[in-house]
Coordinates of C-alpha atoms in Angstrom, one line a residue:
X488 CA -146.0 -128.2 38.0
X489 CA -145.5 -125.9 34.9
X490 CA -147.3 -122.8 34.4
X491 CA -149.5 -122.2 31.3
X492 CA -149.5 -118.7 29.9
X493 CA -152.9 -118.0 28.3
X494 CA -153.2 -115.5 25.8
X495 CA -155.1 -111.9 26.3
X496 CA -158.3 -111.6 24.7
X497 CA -158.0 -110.2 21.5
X498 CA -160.2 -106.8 23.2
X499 CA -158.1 -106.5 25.9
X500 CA -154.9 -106.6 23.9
X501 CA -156.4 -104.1 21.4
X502 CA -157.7 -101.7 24.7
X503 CA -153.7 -102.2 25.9
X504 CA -152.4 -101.2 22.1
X505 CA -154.9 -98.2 22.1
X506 CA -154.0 -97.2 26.1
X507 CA -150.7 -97.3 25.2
X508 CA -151.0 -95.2 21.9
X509 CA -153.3 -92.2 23.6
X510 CA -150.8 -92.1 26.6
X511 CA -147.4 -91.9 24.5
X512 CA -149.1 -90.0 21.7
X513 CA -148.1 -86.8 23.3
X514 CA -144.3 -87.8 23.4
X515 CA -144.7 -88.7 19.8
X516 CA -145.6 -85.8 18.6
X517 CA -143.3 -83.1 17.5
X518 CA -145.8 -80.0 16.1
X519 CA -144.6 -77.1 17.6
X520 CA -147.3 -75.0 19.1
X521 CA -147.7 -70.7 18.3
X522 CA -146.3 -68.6 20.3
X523 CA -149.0 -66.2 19.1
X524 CA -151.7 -66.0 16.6
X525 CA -152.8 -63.1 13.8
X526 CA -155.6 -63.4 12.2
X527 CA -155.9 -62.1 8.9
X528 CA -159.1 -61.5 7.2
X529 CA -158.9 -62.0 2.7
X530 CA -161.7 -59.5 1.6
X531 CA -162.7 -58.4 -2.0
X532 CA -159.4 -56.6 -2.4
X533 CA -157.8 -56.6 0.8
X534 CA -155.9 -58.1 3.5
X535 CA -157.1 -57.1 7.1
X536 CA -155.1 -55.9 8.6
X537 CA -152.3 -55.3 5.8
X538 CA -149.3 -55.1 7.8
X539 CA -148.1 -57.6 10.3
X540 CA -145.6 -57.1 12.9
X541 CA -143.6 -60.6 13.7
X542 CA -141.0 -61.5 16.2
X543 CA -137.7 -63.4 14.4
X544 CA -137.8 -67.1 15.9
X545 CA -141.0 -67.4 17.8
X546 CA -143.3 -69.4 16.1
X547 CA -146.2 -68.1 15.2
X548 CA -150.2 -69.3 13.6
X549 CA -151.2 -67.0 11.0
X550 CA -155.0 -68.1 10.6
X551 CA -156.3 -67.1 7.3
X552 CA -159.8 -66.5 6.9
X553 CA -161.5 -65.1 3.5
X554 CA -164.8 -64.0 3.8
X555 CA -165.2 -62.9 0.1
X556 CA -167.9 -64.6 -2.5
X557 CA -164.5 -65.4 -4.3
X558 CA -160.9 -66.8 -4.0
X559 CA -157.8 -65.1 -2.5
X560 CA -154.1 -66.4 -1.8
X561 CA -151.6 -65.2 0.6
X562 CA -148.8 -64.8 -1.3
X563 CA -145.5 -64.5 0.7
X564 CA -142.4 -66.2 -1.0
X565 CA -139.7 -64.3 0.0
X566 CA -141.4 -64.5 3.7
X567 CA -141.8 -68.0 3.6
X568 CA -138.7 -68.8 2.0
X569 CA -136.5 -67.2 5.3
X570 CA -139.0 -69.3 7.6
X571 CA -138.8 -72.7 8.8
X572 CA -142.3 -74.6 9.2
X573 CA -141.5 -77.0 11.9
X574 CA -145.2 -78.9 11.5
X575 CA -145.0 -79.4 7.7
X576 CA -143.5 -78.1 4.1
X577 CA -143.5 -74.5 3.3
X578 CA -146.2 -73.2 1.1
X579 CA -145.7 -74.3 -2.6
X580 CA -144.1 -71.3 -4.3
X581 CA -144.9 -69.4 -1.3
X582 CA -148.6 -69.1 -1.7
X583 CA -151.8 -70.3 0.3
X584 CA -154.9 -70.2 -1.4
X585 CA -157.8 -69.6 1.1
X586 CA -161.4 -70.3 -1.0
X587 CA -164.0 -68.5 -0.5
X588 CA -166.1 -68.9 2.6
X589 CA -162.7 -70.9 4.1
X590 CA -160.1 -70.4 6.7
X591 CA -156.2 -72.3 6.7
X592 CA -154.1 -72.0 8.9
X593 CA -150.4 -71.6 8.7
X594 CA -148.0 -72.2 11.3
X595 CA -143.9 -71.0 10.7
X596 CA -140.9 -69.4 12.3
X597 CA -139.7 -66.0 10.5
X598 CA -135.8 -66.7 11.3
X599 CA -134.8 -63.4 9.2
X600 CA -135.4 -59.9 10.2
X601 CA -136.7 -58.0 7.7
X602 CA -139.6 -56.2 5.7
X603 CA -141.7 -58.9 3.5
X604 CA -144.0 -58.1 0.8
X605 CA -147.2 -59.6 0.5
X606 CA -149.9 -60.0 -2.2
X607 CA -152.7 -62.1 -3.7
X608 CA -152.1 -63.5 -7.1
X609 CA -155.0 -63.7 -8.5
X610 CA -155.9 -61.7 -11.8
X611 CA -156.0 -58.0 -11.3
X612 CA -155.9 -58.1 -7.4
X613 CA -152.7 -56.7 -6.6
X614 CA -153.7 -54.2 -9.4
X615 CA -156.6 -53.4 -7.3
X616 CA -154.6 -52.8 -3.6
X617 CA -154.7 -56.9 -2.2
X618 CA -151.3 -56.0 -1.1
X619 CA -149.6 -55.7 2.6
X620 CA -146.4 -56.0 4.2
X621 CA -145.1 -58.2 7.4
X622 CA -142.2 -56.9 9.5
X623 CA -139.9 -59.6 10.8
X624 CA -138.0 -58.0 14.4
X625 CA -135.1 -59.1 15.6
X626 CA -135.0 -61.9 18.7
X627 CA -136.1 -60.5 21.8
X628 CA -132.8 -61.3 23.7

């Protein structure tokens, strides 16, 4: 006698795709997760706190909250540009704007040591003192 195969149910096959999916999801994946987190707070003219202290290649969340009535950026080219961003693209012409009421978060790896300026953009800001620095340490070895 010769077996017949019958076909899964069309919801258990769907319940095996989706087990499957949530189980190996994790060994999909390949966003890096912080070492650390700053935040930084984007007031009416200022960065809180305006200088950050970074450790070259350990990645790192810089969470990016503006609690001002208007809009702020986080300029950092030349900071961005000696960083890799292992869970997306680098900032576009190393800038994230952060609207008002909003928070973003950015997650790199500073690979150069170093002393970085930083700024907002926006008209007269930097004019008015929106400016801070972030220090990039060597490797801990």
């Amino acid at each position: 006698m010769g077996r017949t195969h019958r076909a899964l149910p069309g919801s258990a096959a769907a319940f095996l795709i989706a087990a499957a999916a949530w189980f190996l999801g994790p060994c999909a994946r390949s966003e890096v997760a912080p070492s650390y987190s700053i935040t930084v707070r984007l007031s009416n003219f200022a960065f809180t706190p305006d200088h950050l202290l970074l450790r070259a290649d350990l990645p790192v969340r810089l969470h990016l909250v503006n609690d001002s009535r208007g809009g702020h950026n986080f300029s950092a080219p030349a900071l961005f540009a000696a960083s890799t961003f292992p869970n997306g693209a680098p900032p576009p012409e190393g800038e994230v704007d952060v609207r008002s009421g909003q928070a973003v978060d950015v997650v790199f790896v500073p690979r150069v040591p170093g002393t970085y300026k930083v700024r907002c953009t926006h008209f007269l800001h930097t004019f008015f003192g929106m400016t801070g620095s972030v220090v990039v340490e060597g490797p801990s070895r």
